[in-house]
Amino acid sequence: MRIGELAAVTGVSPRSLRYYEEQGLVRSARTPGGWRDFDASMVERVLLIQHLFAAGLHSTTINELLPCLEAPPEERTGVMEQLLAQEVERLEAKRRDIDRELEVLRALRRETTTPSAPGA
C-alpha cells in the first residue's frame, strides 16, 4: 500500500510516516518508480507506535521496544519489561515534579490572594 493509503487507514499523516521510516520504526519497499510500498502489517505497527507515543515514549525507546513487542513470549529476553519499568519511573518522577510545581503555585496564589473587606 502507498503512503497515502497507510495514512488514511491509520489516521497518521504522510509526514509522520516518513519520519517513522527515517527512525526505523516502519519499513517499506520501493516500487520501480521510487514510490514507497508498505506491507499491510504496517497498519498494526503504526497504530502501536501511535499508542506508544501517546504514552509519552520517545522514538528511540519505541525503536527498542518494537522487536520485543513483536517477538513471541517465549523469545522475549526481559528487555521490554526493563524498558517499560524505566519509562514508568521516568513518568512518575515527572509527575512528582509537576505536583511539586503545582503546590508551589497554589501556595503562592494563597499567599497573594487577599480576601475582600466585609461590606466592600
XYZ file of C-alpha atoms in Angstrom:
120
model
C 0.000 0.000 0.000
C 1.174 3.508 -0.759
C 1.920 6.082 1.930
C -1.374 7.924 1.328
C -3.340 4.722 1.828
C -1.469 3.905 5.033
C -2.064 7.456 6.238
C -5.787 7.195 5.506
C -6.168 3.822 7.234
C -4.210 4.798 10.365
C -5.053 8.479 10.649
C -1.330 9.314 10.705
C -0.018 11.966 8.342
C 2.291 11.007 5.485
C 4.895 13.315 7.007
C 4.775 11.359 10.288
C 5.003 8.082 8.368
C 8.128 9.340 6.576
C 9.573 10.291 9.982
C 8.736 6.823 11.350
C 10.558 5.318 8.394
C 13.602 7.567 8.909
C 13.704 6.446 12.543
C 13.466 2.775 11.561
C 10.058 2.328 13.171
C 8.360 1.237 9.940
C 9.757 -0.096 6.703
C 8.694 -0.055 3.102
C 9.867 -1.423 -0.197
C 10.313 0.843 -3.182
C 8.474 0.368 -6.426
C 10.430 0.645 -9.706
C 9.086 4.196 -9.885
C 10.503 5.014 -6.435
C 7.196 5.028 -4.541
C 7.028 3.644 -1.021
C 5.139 0.367 -0.825
C 4.109 -0.580 2.713
C 3.143 -4.104 3.688
C -0.330 -4.476 5.235
C 1.322 -5.474 8.540
C 2.495 -1.866 8.898
C -1.071 -0.788 9.739
C -0.982 -2.502 13.131
C 2.602 -1.401 13.675
C 1.743 2.268 13.021
C -1.206 2.055 15.420
C 1.062 0.516 18.058
C 3.610 3.275 17.509
C 0.864 5.863 17.980
C -0.121 4.270 21.306
C 3.493 4.273 22.463
C 3.922 7.934 21.503
C 0.687 8.716 23.359
C 2.186 7.015 26.424
C 4.999 9.563 26.316
C 7.707 7.344 24.889
C 10.402 8.714 22.610
C 11.119 7.275 19.158
C 14.424 5.745 20.314
C 12.665 3.874 23.120
C 9.890 2.799 20.764
C 12.519 1.503 18.347
C 13.968 -0.634 21.149
C 10.541 -1.875 22.241
C 9.067 -2.866 18.883
C 11.145 -6.032 18.371
C 10.267 -7.134 21.915
C 6.567 -6.497 21.409
C 6.561 -8.409 18.130
C 8.543 -11.400 19.456
C 6.672 -14.475 20.686
C 6.524 -14.525 24.518
C 8.947 -17.464 24.751
C 11.599 -15.474 22.862
C 11.404 -12.338 24.977
C 14.513 -11.571 26.975
C 13.154 -9.211 29.627
C 14.407 -6.121 27.807
C 10.846 -4.920 27.226
C 9.934 -5.203 30.895
C 13.097 -3.327 31.873
C 12.452 -0.542 29.333
C 8.825 -0.209 30.394
C 9.830 -0.082 34.077
C 12.322 2.693 33.271
C 9.651 4.631 31.405
C 7.171 4.221 34.269
C 9.807 5.555 36.686
C 10.596 8.469 34.347
C 6.924 9.415 34.134
C 6.408 9.023 37.884
C 9.385 11.341 38.504
C 7.902 13.803 36.032
C 4.568 13.621 37.870
C 6.316 14.269 41.207
C 7.993 17.325 39.669
C 4.671 18.609 38.323
C 2.943 18.015 41.678
C 5.719 19.944 43.429
C 5.426 22.825 40.936
C 1.647 22.912 41.351
C 1.953 23.040 45.130
C 4.361 25.978 44.910
C 1.976 27.836 42.600
C -1.025 27.069 44.818
C 0.845 28.285 47.903
C 1.866 31.452 46.082
C -1.712 32.003 44.994
C -2.977 31.547 48.566
C -0.380 33.990 49.872
C -1.094 36.658 47.284
C -4.861 36.437 47.258
C -6.274 38.996 49.636
C -9.787 38.456 50.905
C -12.282 41.209 50.161
C -13.071 43.532 53.018
C -16.506 42.907 54.552
C -19.164 45.197 53.134
C -16.916 46.410 50.348
